[in-house]
């Protein structure tokens, strides 16, 4: 909670005279788009019968498109990609416990809303989103099978495809941050969110922390 409230706290501590000197925002009734770098906070997720998964810190990227209805409210769409390493500790009736390693791929698409507190070029905000996340563990679930398709460069092409443990789950998030409109056409944004994934499979709902740093353009 301290991490989530920090951006709002820092801006709220500015003297009233300093806030008055900050120029007004440039975003009302305009579209905007941005690219962002995101950082995943590593964690350990517990499963059934003492099993667990250790997920490491890693970095991904994404983009978003939004419309500012006024200086306060923006509604938009976002898409993000992230790949990270994980290590599992699994129990077995016959051989006790054993470790495994792999790479987890996450692709998230969501609809989101952002509320900016001030009609200023510098303002804290709160953020919420709902969407879907595709998870691919790259853990094989069966033998490789031949797959053929027509490639625009190589023509008719065949290769082996290995089925993996993957799923698409419902995801949602909430967070806070700070935005700076540098001029009438560009802005910076930094924030922190908690994202919840309805994974099921003995893990239930998994939550994770995401840091974001983005740069964008505002246009009519």
PDB file of N, CA, C and O in Angstrom, residues 161-187:
ATOM      1  N   UNK A 161       5.541 -29.025 -34.309  1.00  0.00           N
ATOM      2  CA  UNK A 161       4.925 -28.172 -33.291  1.00  0.00           C
ATOM      3  C   UNK A 161       4.707 -28.994 -32.030  1.00  0.00           C
ATOM      4  O   UNK A 161       4.159 -30.098 -32.084  1.00  0.00           O
ATOM      5  N   UNK A 162       5.145 -28.442 -30.892  1.00  0.00           N
ATOM      6  CA  UNK A 162       5.006 -29.132 -29.614  1.00  0.00           C
ATOM      7  C   UNK A 162       3.921 -28.470 -28.775  1.00  0.00           C
ATOM      8  O   UNK A 162       4.034 -27.270 -28.467  1.00  0.00           O
ATOM      9  N   UNK A 163       2.866 -29.192 -28.402  1.00  0.00           N
ATOM     10  CA  UNK A 163       1.837 -28.584 -27.545  1.00  0.00           C
ATOM     11  C   UNK A 163       2.399 -28.285 -26.167  1.00  0.00           C
ATOM     12  O   UNK A 163       3.177 -29.059 -25.607  1.00  0.00           O
ATOM     13  N   UNK A 164       2.024 -27.144 -25.620  1.00  0.00           N
ATOM     14  CA  UNK A 164       2.526 -26.718 -24.314  1.00  0.00           C
ATOM     15  C   UNK A 164       1.362 -26.383 -23.390  1.00  0.00           C
ATOM     16  O   UNK A 164       0.231 -26.153 -23.829  1.00  0.00           O
ATOM     17  N   UNK A 165       1.673 -26.340 -22.091  1.00  0.00           N
ATOM     18  CA  UNK A 165       0.672 -25.978 -21.087  1.00  0.00           C
ATOM     19  C   UNK A 165       0.423 -24.476 -21.174  1.00  0.00           C
ATOM     20  O   UNK A 165       1.289 -23.666 -20.850  1.00  0.00           O
ATOM     21  N   UNK A 166      -0.770 -24.098 -21.608  1.00  0.00           N
ATOM     22  CA  UNK A 166      -1.098 -22.686 -21.792  1.00  0.00           C
ATOM     23  C   UNK A 166      -2.584 -22.477 -21.518  1.00  0.00           C
ATOM     24  O   UNK A 166      -3.377 -23.422 -21.520  1.00  0.00           O
ATOM     25  N   UNK A 167      -2.957 -21.226 -21.301  1.00  0.00           N
ATOM     26  CA  UNK A 167      -4.352 -20.905 -21.011  1.00  0.00           C
ATOM     27  C   UNK A 167      -4.560 -19.408 -21.168  1.00  0.00           C
ATOM     28  O   UNK A 167      -3.608 -18.618 -21.072  1.00  0.00           O
ATOM     29  N   UNK A 168      -5.800 -19.001 -21.407  1.00  0.00           N
ATOM     30  CA  UNK A 168      -6.193 -17.592 -21.414  1.00  0.00           C
ATOM     31  C   UNK A 168      -7.108 -17.363 -20.225  1.00  0.00           C
ATOM     32  O   UNK A 168      -8.121 -18.050 -20.080  1.00  0.00           O
ATOM     33  N   UNK A 169      -6.745 -16.418 -19.348  1.00  0.00           N
ATOM     34  CA  UNK A 169      -7.467 -16.211 -18.095  1.00  0.00           C
ATOM     35  C   UNK A 169      -7.959 -14.776 -17.992  1.00  0.00           C
ATOM     36  O   UNK A 169      -7.433 -13.870 -18.641  1.00  0.00           O
ATOM     37  N   UNK A 170      -8.988 -14.598 -17.181  1.00  0.00           N
ATOM     38  CA  UNK A 170      -9.511 -13.263 -16.889  1.00  0.00           C
ATOM     39  C   UNK A 170      -8.524 -12.523 -16.000  1.00  0.00           C
ATOM     40  O   UNK A 170      -7.988 -13.081 -15.037  1.00  0.00           O
ATOM     41  N   UNK A 171      -8.247 -11.259 -16.313  1.00  0.00           N
ATOM     42  CA  UNK A 171      -7.310 -10.467 -15.511  1.00  0.00           C
ATOM     43  C   UNK A 171      -7.877  -9.072 -15.271  1.00  0.00           C
ATOM     44  O   UNK A 171      -8.652  -8.549 -16.081  1.00  0.00           O
ATOM     45  N   UNK A 172      -7.476  -8.476 -14.158  1.00  0.00           N
ATOM     46  CA  UNK A 172      -7.910  -7.122 -13.827  1.00  0.00           C
ATOM     47  C   UNK A 172      -6.846  -6.491 -12.940  1.00  0.00           C
ATOM     48  O   UNK A 172      -6.023  -7.198 -12.341  1.00  0.00           O
ATOM     49  N   UNK A 173      -6.853  -5.168 -12.868  1.00  0.00           N
ATOM     50  CA  UNK A 173      -5.805  -4.490 -12.116  1.00  0.00           C
ATOM     51  C   UNK A 173      -6.262  -3.141 -11.598  1.00  0.00           C
ATOM     52  O   UNK A 173      -7.260  -2.571 -12.065  1.00  0.00           O
ATOM     53  N   UNK A 174      -5.520  -2.629 -10.629  1.00  0.00           N
ATOM     54  CA  UNK A 174      -5.736  -1.291 -10.085  1.00  0.00           C
ATOM     55  C   UNK A 174      -4.383  -0.713  -9.710  1.00  0.00           C
ATOM     56  O   UNK A 174      -3.489  -1.442  -9.270  1.00  0.00           O
ATOM     57  N   UNK A 175      -4.225   0.602  -9.902  1.00  0.00           N
ATOM     58  CA  UNK A 175      -2.941   1.202  -9.586  1.00  0.00           C
ATOM     59  C   UNK A 175      -3.002   2.713  -9.546  1.00  0.00           C
ATOM     60  O   UNK A 175      -4.062   3.324  -9.734  1.00  0.00           O
ATOM     61  N   UNK A 176      -1.848   3.312  -9.306  1.00  0.00           N
ATOM     62  CA  UNK A 176      -1.716   4.757  -9.237  1.00  0.00           C
ATOM     63  C   UNK A 176      -0.443   5.170  -9.948  1.00  0.00           C
ATOM     64  O   UNK A 176       0.427   4.344 -10.259  1.00  0.00           O
ATOM     65  N   UNK A 177      -0.319   6.479 -10.209  1.00  0.00           N
ATOM     66  CA  UNK A 177       0.892   6.976 -10.830  1.00  0.00           C
ATOM     67  C   UNK A 177       0.895   8.485 -10.937  1.00  0.00           C
ATOM     68  O   UNK A 177       0.030   9.175 -10.371  1.00  0.00           O
ATOM     69  N   UNK A 178       1.865   9.000 -11.672  1.00  0.00           N
ATOM     70  CA  UNK A 178       2.015  10.433 -11.911  1.00  0.00           C
ATOM     71  C   UNK A 178       2.204  10.661 -13.401  1.00  0.00           C
ATOM     72  O   UNK A 178       2.926   9.913 -14.071  1.00  0.00           O
ATOM     73  N   UNK A 179       1.554  11.692 -13.922  1.00  0.00           N
ATOM     74  CA  UNK A 179       1.645  12.048 -15.333  1.00  0.00           C
ATOM     75  C   UNK A 179       2.160  13.472 -15.476  1.00  0.00           C
ATOM     76  O   UNK A 179       1.783  14.364 -14.708  1.00  0.00           O
ATOM     77  N   UNK A 180       3.011  13.681 -16.494  1.00  0.00           N
ATOM     78  CA  UNK A 180       3.523  15.009 -16.814  1.00  0.00           C
ATOM     79  C   UNK A 180       3.304  15.288 -18.292  1.00  0.00           C
ATOM     80  O   UNK A 180       3.855  14.598 -19.149  1.00  0.00           O
ATOM     81  N   UNK A 181       2.457  16.292 -18.605  1.00  0.00           N
ATOM     82  CA  UNK A 181       2.304  16.770 -19.984  1.00  0.00           C
ATOM     83  C   UNK A 181       3.445  17.736 -20.268  1.00  0.00           C
ATOM     84  O   UNK A 181       3.444  18.881 -19.793  1.00  0.00           O
ATOM     85  N   UNK A 182       4.423  17.299 -21.051  1.00  0.00           N
ATOM     86  CA  UNK A 182       5.595  18.126 -21.309  1.00  0.00           C
ATOM     87  C   UNK A 182       5.267  19.317 -22.193  1.00  0.00           C
ATOM     88  O   UNK A 182       5.846  20.393 -22.059  1.00  0.00           O
ATOM     89  N   UNK A 183       4.359  19.136 -23.135  1.00  0.00           N
ATOM     90  CA  UNK A 183       3.851  20.210 -23.994  1.00  0.00           C
ATOM     91  C   UNK A 183       2.516  19.746 -24.533  1.00  0.00           C
ATOM     92  O   UNK A 183       1.945  18.767 -24.028  1.00  0.00           O
ATOM     93  N   UNK A 184       1.974  20.411 -25.567  1.00  0.00           N
ATOM     94  CA  UNK A 184       0.654  20.035 -26.064  1.00  0.00           C
ATOM     95  C   UNK A 184       0.666  18.789 -26.934  1.00  0.00           C
ATOM     96  O   UNK A 184      -0.377  18.367 -27.437  1.00  0.00           O
ATOM     97  N   UNK A 185       1.834  18.144 -27.112  1.00  0.00           N
ATOM     98  CA  UNK A 185       1.888  16.969 -27.963  1.00  0.00           C
ATOM     99  C   UNK A 185       2.598  15.769 -27.370  1.00  0.00           C
ATOM    100  O   UNK A 185       2.632  14.705 -27.994  1.00  0.00           O
ATOM    101  N   UNK A 186       3.157  15.869 -26.162  1.00  0.00           N
ATOM    102  CA  UNK A 186       3.919  14.756 -25.597  1.00  0.00           C
ATOM    103  C   UNK A 186       3.758  14.718 -24.080  1.00  0.00           C
ATOM    104  O   UNK A 186       3.564  15.742 -23.431  1.00  0.00           O
ATOM    105  N   UNK A 187       3.839  13.498 -23.516  1.00  0.00           N
ATOM    106  CA  UNK A 187       3.714  13.353 -22.069  1.00  0.00           C
ATOM    107  C   UNK A 187       4.554  12.178 -21.583  1.00  0.00           C
ATOM    108  O   UNK A 187       4.929  11.275 -22.352  1.00  0.00           O
TER     109      UNK A 187
END
